XYZ file of C-alpha atoms in Angstrom:
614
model
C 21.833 -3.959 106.691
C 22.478 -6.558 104.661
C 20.700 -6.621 100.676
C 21.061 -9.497 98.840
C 20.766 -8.955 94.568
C 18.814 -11.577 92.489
C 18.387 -11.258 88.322
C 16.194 -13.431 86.745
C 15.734 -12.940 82.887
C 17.401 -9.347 83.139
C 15.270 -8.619 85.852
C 16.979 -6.922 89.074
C 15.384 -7.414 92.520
C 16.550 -6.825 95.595
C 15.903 -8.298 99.344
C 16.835 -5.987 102.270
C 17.540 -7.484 105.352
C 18.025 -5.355 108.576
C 19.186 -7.781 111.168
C 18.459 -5.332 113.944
C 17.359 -2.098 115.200
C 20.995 -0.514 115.032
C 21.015 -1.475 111.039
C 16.983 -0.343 110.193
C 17.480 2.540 107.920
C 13.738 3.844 109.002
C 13.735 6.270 106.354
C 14.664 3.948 103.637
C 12.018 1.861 104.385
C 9.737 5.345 104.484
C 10.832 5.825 100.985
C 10.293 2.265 100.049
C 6.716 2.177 101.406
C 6.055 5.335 99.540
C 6.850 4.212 96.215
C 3.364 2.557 95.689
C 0.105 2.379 96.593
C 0.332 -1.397 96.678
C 2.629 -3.637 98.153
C 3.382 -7.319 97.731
C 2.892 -9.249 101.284
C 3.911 -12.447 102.463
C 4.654 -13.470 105.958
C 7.065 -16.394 107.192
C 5.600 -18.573 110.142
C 6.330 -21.441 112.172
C 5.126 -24.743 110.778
C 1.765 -25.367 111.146
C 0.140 -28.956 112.244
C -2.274 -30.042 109.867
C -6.375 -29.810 111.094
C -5.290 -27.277 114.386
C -6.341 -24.044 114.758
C -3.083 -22.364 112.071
C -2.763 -19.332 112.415
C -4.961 -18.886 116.125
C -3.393 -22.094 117.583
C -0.528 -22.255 119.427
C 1.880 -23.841 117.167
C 1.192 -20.377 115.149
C 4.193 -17.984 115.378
C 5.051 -15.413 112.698
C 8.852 -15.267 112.352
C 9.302 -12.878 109.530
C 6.935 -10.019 107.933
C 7.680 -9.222 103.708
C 6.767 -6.254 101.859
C 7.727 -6.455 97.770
C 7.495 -3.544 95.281
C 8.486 -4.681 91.737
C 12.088 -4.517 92.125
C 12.615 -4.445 96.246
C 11.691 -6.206 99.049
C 12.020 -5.626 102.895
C 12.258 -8.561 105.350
C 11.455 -7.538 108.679
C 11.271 -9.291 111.724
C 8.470 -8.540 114.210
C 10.302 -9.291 117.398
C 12.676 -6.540 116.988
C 10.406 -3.488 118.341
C 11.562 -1.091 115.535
C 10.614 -3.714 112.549
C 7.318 -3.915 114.511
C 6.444 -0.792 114.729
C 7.303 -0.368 110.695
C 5.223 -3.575 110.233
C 2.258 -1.767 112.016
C 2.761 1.105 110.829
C 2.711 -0.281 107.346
C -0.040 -2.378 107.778
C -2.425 0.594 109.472
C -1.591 2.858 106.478
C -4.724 3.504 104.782
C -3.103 4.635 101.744
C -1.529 1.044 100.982
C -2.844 -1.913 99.942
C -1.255 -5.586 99.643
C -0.950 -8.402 97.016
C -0.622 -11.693 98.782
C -0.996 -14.941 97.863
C -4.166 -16.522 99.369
C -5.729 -15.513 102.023
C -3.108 -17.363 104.720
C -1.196 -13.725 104.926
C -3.740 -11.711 105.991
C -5.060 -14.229 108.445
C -1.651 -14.455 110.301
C -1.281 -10.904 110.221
C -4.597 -10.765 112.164
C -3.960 -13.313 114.210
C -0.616 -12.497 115.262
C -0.903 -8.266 115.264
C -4.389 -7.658 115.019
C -5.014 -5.612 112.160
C -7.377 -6.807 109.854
C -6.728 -5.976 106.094
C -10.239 -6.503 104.811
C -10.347 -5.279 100.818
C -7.076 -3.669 101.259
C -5.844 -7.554 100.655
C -5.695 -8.401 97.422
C -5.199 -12.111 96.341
C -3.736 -13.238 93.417
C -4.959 -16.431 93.882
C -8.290 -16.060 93.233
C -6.982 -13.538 90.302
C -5.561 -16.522 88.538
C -8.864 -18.867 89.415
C -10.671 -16.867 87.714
C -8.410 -16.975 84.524
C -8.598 -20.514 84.257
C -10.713 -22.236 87.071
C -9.697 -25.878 86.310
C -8.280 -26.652 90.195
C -5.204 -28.966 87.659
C -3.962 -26.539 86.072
C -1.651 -25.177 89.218
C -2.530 -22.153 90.703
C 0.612 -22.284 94.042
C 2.794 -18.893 93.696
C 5.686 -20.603 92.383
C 3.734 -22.411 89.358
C 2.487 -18.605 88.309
C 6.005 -17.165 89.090
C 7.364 -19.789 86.551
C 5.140 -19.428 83.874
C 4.404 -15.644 83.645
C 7.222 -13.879 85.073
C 10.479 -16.366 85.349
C 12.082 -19.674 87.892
C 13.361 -17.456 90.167
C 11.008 -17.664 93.218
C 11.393 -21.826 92.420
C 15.056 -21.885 92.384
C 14.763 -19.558 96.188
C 12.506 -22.388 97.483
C 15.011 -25.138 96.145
C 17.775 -23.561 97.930
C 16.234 -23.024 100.727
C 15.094 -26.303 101.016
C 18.301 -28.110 100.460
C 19.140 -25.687 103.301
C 16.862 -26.885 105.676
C 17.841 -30.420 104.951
C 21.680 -29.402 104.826
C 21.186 -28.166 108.613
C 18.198 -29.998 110.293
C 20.029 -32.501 112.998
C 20.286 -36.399 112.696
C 17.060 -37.612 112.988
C 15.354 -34.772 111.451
C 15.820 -35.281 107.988
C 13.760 -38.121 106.788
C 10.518 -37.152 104.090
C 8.891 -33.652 105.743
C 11.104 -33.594 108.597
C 13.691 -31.547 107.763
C 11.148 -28.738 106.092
C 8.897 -28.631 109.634
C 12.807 -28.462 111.638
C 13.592 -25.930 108.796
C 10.192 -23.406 109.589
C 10.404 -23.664 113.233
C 14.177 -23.314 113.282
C 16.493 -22.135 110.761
C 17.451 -18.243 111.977
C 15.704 -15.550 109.963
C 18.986 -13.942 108.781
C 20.044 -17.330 107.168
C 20.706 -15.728 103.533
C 18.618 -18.700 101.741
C 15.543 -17.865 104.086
C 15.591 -14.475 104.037
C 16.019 -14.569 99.927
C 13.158 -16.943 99.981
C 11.310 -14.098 102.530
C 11.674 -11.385 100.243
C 11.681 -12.896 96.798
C 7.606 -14.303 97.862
C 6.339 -10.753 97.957
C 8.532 -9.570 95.270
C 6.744 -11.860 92.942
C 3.034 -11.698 94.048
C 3.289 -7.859 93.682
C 5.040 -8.718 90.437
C 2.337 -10.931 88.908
C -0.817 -8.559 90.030
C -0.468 -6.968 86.294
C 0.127 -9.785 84.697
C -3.196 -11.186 86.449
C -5.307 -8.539 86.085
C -4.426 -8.045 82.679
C -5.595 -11.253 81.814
C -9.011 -10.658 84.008
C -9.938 -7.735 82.035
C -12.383 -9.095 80.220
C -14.554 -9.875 83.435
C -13.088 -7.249 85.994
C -16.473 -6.582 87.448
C -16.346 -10.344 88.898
C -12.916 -9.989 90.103
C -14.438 -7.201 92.578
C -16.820 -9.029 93.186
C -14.534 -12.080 93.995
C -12.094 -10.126 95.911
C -14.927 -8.582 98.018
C -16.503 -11.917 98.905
C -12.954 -13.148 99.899
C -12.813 -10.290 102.510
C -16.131 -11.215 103.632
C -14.950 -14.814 104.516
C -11.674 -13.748 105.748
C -13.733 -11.805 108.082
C -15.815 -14.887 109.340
C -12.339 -17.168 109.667
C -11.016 -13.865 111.773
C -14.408 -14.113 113.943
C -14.505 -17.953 114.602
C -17.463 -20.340 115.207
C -17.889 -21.001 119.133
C -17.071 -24.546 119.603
C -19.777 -26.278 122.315
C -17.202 -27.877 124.135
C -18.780 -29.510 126.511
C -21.406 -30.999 124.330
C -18.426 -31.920 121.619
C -16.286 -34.016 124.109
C -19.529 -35.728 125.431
C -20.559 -36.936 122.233
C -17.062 -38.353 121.112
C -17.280 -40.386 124.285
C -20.361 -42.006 123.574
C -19.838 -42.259 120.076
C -16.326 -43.830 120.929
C -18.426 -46.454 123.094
C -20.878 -47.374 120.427
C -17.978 -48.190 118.029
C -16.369 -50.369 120.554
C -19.565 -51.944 121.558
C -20.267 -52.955 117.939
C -16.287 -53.858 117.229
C -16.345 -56.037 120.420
C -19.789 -57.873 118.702
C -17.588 -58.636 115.469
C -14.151 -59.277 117.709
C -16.294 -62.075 119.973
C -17.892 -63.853 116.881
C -15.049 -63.470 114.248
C -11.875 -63.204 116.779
C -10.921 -59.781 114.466
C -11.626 -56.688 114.297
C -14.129 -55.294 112.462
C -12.011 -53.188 110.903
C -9.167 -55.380 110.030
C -9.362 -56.213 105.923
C -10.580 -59.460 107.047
C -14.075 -59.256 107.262
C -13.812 -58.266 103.329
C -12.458 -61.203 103.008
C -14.592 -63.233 105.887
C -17.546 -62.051 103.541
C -16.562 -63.731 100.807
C -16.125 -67.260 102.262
C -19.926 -66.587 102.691
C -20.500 -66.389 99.059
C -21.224 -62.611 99.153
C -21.073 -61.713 95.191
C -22.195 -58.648 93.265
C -20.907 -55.457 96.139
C -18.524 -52.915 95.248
C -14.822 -53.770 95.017
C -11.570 -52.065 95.755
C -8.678 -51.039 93.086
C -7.281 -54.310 94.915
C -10.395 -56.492 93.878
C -11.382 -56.827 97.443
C -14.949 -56.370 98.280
C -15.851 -52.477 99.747
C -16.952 -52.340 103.512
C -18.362 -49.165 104.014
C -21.259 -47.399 104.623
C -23.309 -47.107 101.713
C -21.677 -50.793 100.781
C -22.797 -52.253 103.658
C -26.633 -50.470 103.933
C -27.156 -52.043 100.522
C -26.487 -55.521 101.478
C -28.918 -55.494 104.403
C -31.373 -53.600 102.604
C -30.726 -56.863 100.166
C -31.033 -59.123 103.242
C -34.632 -57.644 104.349
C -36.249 -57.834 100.946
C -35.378 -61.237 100.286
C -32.794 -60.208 97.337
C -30.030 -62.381 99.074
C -29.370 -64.951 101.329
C -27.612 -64.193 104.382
C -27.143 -66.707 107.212
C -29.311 -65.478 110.458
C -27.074 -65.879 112.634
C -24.134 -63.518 111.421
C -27.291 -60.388 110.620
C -26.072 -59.104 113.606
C -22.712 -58.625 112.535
C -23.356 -56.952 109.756
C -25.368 -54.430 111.962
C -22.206 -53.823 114.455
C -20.164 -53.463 111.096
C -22.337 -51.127 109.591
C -22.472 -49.050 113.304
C -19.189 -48.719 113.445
C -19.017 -47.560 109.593
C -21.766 -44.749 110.665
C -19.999 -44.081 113.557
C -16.294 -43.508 112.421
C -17.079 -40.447 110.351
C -19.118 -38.655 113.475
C -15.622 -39.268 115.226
C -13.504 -38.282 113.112
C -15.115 -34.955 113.034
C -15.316 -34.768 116.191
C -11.683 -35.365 116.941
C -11.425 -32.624 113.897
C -13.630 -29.905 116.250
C -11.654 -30.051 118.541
C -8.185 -30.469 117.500
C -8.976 -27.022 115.071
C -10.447 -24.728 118.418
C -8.342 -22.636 119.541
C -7.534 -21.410 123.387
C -11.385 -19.687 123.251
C -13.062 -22.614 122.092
C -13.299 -21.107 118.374
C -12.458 -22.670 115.251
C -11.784 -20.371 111.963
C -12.786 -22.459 108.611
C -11.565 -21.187 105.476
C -13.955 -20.979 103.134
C -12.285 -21.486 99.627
C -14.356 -19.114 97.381
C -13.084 -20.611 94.406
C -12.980 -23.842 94.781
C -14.809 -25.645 92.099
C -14.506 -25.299 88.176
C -18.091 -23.571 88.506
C -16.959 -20.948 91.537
C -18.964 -23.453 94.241
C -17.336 -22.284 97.203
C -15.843 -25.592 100.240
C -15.076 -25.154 103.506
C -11.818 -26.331 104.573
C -9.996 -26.934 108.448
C -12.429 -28.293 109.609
C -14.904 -29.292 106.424
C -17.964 -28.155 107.668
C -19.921 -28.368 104.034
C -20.077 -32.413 104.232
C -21.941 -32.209 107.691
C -25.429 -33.314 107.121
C -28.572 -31.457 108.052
C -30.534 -35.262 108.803
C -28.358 -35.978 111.485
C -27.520 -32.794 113.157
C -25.681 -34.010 115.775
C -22.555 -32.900 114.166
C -24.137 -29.431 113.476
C -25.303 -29.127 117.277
C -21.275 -28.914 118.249
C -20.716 -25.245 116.494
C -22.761 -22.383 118.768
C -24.080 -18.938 118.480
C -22.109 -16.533 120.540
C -24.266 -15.933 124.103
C -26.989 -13.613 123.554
C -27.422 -14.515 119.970
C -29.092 -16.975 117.482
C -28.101 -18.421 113.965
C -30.581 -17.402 111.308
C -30.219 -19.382 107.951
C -31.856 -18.773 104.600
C -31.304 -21.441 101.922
C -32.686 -20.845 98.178
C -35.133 -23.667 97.045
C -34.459 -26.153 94.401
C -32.497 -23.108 92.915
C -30.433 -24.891 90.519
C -33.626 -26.445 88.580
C -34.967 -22.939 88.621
C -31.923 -21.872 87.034
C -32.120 -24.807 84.469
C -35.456 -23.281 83.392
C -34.464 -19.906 82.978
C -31.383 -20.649 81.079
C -32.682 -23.445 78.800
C -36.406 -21.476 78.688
C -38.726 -24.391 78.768
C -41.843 -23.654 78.776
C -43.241 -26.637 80.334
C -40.884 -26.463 83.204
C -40.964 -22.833 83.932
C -45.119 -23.655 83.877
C -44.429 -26.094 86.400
C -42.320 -23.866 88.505
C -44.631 -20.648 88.120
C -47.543 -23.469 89.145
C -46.677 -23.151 92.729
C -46.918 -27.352 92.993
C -44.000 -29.768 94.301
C -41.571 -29.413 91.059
C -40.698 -33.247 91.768
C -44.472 -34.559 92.114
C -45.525 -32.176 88.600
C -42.300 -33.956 86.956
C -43.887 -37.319 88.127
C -47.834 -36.384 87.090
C -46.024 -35.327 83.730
C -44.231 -38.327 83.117
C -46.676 -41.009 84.708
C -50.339 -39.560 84.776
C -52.168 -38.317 87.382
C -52.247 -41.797 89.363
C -48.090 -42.115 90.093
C -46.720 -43.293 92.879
C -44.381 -42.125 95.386
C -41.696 -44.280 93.746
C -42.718 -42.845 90.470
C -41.824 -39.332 92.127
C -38.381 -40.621 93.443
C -37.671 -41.641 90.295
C -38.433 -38.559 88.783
C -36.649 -36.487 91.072
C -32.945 -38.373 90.401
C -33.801 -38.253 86.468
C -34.423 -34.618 86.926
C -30.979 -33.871 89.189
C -28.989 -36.610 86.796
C -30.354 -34.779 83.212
C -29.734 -31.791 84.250
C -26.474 -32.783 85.098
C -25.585 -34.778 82.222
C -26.033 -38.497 84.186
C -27.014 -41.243 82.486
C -28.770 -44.878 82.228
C -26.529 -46.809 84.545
C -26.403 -43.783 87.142
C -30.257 -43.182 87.362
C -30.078 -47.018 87.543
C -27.697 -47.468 90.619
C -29.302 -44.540 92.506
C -33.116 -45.667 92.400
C -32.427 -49.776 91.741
C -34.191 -49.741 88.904
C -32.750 -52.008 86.080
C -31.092 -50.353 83.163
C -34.231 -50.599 80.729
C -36.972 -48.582 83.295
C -33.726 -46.148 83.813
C -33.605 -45.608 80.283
C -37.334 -45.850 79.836
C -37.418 -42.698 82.814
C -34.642 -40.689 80.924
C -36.804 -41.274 77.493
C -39.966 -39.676 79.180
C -37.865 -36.702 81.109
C -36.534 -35.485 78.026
C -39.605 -35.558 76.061
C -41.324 -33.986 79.066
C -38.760 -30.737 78.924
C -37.345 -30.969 75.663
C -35.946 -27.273 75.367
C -33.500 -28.300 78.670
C -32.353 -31.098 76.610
C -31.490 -29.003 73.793
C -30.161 -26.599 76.375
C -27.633 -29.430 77.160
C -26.610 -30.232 73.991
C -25.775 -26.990 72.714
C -23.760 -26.621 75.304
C -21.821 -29.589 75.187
C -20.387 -28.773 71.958
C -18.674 -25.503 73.486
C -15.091 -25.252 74.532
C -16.054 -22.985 77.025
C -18.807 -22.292 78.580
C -19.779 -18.642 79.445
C -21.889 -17.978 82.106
C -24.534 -15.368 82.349
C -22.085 -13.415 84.704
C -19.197 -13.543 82.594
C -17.430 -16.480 84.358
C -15.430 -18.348 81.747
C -15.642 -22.372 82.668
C -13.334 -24.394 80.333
C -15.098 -27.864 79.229
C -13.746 -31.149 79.918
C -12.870 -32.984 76.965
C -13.812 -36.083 77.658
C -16.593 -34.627 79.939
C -18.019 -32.047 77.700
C -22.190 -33.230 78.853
C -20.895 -31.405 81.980
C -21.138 -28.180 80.229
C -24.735 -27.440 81.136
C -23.688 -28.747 84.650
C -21.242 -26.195 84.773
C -23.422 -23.242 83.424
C -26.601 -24.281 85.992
C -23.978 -24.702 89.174
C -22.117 -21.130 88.345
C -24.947 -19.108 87.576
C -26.794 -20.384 91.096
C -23.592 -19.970 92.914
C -23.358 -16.292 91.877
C -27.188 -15.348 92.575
C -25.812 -16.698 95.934
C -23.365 -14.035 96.002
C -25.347 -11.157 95.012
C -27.911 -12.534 97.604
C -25.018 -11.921 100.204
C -23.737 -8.579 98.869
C -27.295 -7.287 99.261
C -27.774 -8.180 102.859
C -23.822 -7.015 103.360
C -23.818 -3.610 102.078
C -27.559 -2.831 101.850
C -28.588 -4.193 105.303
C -25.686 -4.098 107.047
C -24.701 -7.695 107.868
C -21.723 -7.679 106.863
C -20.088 -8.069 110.693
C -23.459 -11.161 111.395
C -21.942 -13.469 108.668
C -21.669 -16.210 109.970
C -21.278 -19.345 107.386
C -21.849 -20.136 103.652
C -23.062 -23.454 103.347
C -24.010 -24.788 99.549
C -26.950 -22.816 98.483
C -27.548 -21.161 102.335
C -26.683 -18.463 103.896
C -26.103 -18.555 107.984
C -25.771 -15.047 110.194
C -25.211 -14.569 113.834
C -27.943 -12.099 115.319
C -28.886 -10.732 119.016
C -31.958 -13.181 119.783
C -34.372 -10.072 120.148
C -33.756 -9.191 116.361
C -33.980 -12.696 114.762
C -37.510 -12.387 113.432
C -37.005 -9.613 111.758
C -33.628 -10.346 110.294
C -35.086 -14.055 109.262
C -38.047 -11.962 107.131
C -35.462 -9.442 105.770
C -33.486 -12.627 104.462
C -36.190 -14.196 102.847
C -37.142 -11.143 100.791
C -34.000 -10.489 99.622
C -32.861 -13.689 98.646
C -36.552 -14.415 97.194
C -36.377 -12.856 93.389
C -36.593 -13.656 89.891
C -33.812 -14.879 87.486
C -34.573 -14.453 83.856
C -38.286 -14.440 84.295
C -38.073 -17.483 86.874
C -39.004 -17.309 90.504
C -36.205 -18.013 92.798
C -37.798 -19.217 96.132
C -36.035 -18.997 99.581
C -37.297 -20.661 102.824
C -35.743 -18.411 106.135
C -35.930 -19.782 109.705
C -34.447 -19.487 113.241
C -31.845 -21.783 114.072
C -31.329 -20.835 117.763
C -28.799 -21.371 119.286
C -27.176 -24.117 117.527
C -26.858 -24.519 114.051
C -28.187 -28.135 114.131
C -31.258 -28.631 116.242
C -31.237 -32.068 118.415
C -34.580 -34.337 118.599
C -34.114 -34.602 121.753
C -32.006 -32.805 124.734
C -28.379 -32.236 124.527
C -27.856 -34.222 128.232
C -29.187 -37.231 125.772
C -27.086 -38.107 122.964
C -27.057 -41.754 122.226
C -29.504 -40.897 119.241
């Protein structure tokens, strides 16, 4: 067995490396796994290709397994039956639990040996999230290596680096080539790899003090935190059923409608519709007053283009007759590329069973708002569910969803304790058409109530004139004149507001430490309102978890909703038990929640799946 010695500001660690069975000292590694009830982890895989299925795909291969104490680590190397059966052994022992970084670790040791970790994984990640939640201010293992403990674990990656590009062949070196040559092929006893190996789990188990030190003014959220992080390793482990057949039907039409409308544009303009050209073919029509690029050139896209027809229709701008239809078959294929591209992302993530396994990043936001990641299922869109329609219940099951209403002005209430807005929630009416009778009379219209609705989101969140202004088309003097009667209609939220702007952090009701922006600081009540909803969330989930028992029917987190996977015969009763529980009261305020029965898609088509061209 070969140990290799590394000392980093007088401290001493050690990597073992057994190259084979004959040199495993089995009992030595007894001893070593006996020495603590928690281990560092880290695993060494092939490389992965960006948006397929990781760890479940079958580029997915774990080379080498790490376990770390504070001094030692043990580099073992699954394909030699003894280190297996150590790893698994290891791995099954109740007794132990592991310090990783992330929850990539754990995933591959599912995937690859199937043994789920659950809450014996303990992330250090989210430890230091919590600590200081700004996404800038570098949360990888080596940034926390260097600045709590020492460089070490960054001066292993540097060498083994320049190793990889030292050895990768001729034609393998250029930008990322020689680190995906270096994963998939440098030999696990090369000393710079298996230093590398080792030193990872060395250091996560090394910075779990340091971490949890610094969390111990708000411990009870880092259980919390590390619970729901076992909860959504769980649903990655599970997978969503991909509807393949539906998925690759769609892209094929949707493919043909963005040809049909490129070949309008190509026949006219003799370019593509997506060539920078028809920026430029736009403005040789005098088109002034649209978005621009960092390059000054005008924005084509969606939103850009939806504008200038609206502008077209109501007489706003001039726009010769006979190119309308261009700007149609550009705007098509605008709408168009996104459903492909998430399409192509379906599939390209699903793995030999038609599954894919998100990640659900718990942490992601300043406030603790939680993203979905591989493929991004948060940005698909409830009013066009197409996209939705491709991800299935499992046969003999439904989705249920339950989604708190308007929670976050709720929130606003309780926190800021208006009185006239926590009337108008407690009312039972339409918060948006009260907001509107308060600030116009009794006779408003439905643009009235628009407007009201955007100056109630943009207060709350600290938007101003010009953004109220750009979101309803209003000019800057009836956005202002809207902002003017919002705030006099809830003055104790805009108080709220300001007396949290002047904080340098913002503390949350559950203890959650958000520090302000600087130059942002009207985001403070933002902040506050997001992170308190986001944890009622979480408590909502707990409940049904540990009280109810569906833990193992979790299905998705989605924003402010909560999806499960049920047998169809139980769906009504499991859609009333989640409405109850996630129904409640926060500070005096009613939280609402509206339940329902997805079926057997989570997006439900207008029309039959055999008919897609919608």
């Amino acid at each position: 067995m070969t140990t290799y010695t590394r000392t980093h500001r007088g401290h001493t660690m050690h990597v073992h490396a057994p190259e084979d069975a004959t040199a495993f000292d089995a009992d030595a590694f007894a001893r070593f796994t006996a020495s603590d009830t928690i281990l560092g982890l880290d695993v060494e895989t092939r490389a992965i290709v960006q948006g397929s299925a990781g760890p479940f795909g079958p580029d997915a291969g774990v080379r080498l397994v790490q376990f770390g104490s504070l001094t030692d680590a043990w580099v073992l190397n699954p394909v030699v039956p003894e280190h297996r059966a150590a790893i698994e052994t290891t791995l099954n022992n109740p007794r132990i639990r592991f310090a990783s970084h992330t929850a990539y670790d754990p995933l591959c040791v599912w995937a690859s040996l199937g043994i789920p970790l659950g809450q014996r994984a303990i992330d250090t990640h989210l430890l230091s999230k919590l600590i200081d939640p700004d996404e800038r201010a570098g949360h990888g293992l080596k940034e926390l290596a260097a600045r709590h403990l020492d460089p070490g674990l960054g001066e292993a990656e540097t060498a083994l680096l320049e190793r990889m590009q030292a050895l990768a062949p001729t034609g393998q070196r250029a930008g990322k080539k020689a680190q995906r040559w270096g994963w998939n092929n440098l030999p696990v006893t090369d000393e710079a790899y298996t230093v590398y190996a080792g030193l990872d789990a060395i250091y996560a188990r090394r910075l779990l003090p340091v971490l949890l030190d610094k969390c111990a003014p708000y411990g009870h959220l880092v259980r919390m935190e590390q619970w729901l992080a076992a909860q959504s390793t769980g649903i990655t482990i599970r997978g969503l059923a991909l509807d393949m057949e539906y998925t690759a039907r769609l892209l094929a039409e949707t493919l043909a409608q963005y040809d049909a409308a490129d070949a309008v544009i190509r026949k006219e303009l003799r370019f593509s519709g997506n060539s920078p050209k028809f920026a430029t073919w736009l403005e040789t029509l005098g088109v002034r007053g649209m978005p621009r690029t960092d390059t000054g050139q005008i924005q084509v896209t969606r939103d850009s283009l939806t504008a200038l027809m609206d502008d077209v229709a109501s007489g706003k701008r001039t726009f010769p007759p006979r190119y309308r239809p261009l700007l149609s078959a550009r705007l098509e294929m605008a709408q168009t590329k996104n459903v492909i591209t998430n399409l192509r992302q379906f599939l390209k993530a699903a793995d030999a069973n038609g599954r894919i396994h998100p990640t659900i990043n718990t942490l992601r936001a300043k406030t603790a708002r939680m993203s979905i990641t591989g493929p991004p299922l948060q940005t698909l869109k409830k009013f066009d569910p197409r996209l939705r329609h491709c991800l299935r219940a499992d046969p003999g099951h439904v989705l249920v969803a339950c989604d708190f209403s308007q929670v976050e002005i709720r929130v606003a209430a309780a926190l800021a304790k208006d009185p006239t807005l926590i009337g108008v929630i407690h009312s039972g009416v339409d918060i948006h058409s009260a907001t509107a009778e308060l600030m116009y009379g009794p006779g408003y219209t439905k643009e009235d109530r628009t407007i009201s609705k955007r100056a109630t989101f943009g207060t709350v969140y600290g938007g101003g004139v010009r953004a109220l202004a750009q979101q309803t088309g209003v000019d800057l003097a009836t956005a202002q004149s809207v902002i003017d009667r919002w705030r006099r209609t809830y003055p104790a939220v805009i108080r709220y507001g300001r007396r949290l702007s002047a904080m340098k952090v913002v503390t949350t009701v559950t203890g959650r430490r958000i520090p302000a922006d600087p130059i942002r600081s009207y985001a403070n009540c933002n902040y506050a309102i997001q992170s308190s909803a986001r944890d009622l969330l979480v408590a909502a989930v707990y409940t049904l978890a540990t009280r109810h028992g569906l833990h193992a029917r979790l299905w998705l987190f989605v924003h402010d909703e909560v999806i499960v996977q049920v047998p169809a015969e139980h769906a009504e009763e499991v859609r009333d038990l989640m409405g109850r529980v996630m129904t409640g009261t926060f500070r005096g305020v009613r939280i609402e929640a509206e339940a329902e029965i997805l079926g057997t898609h989570w997006g439900a088509l207008q029309e039959a799946p055999d008919s897609l061209a919608a």
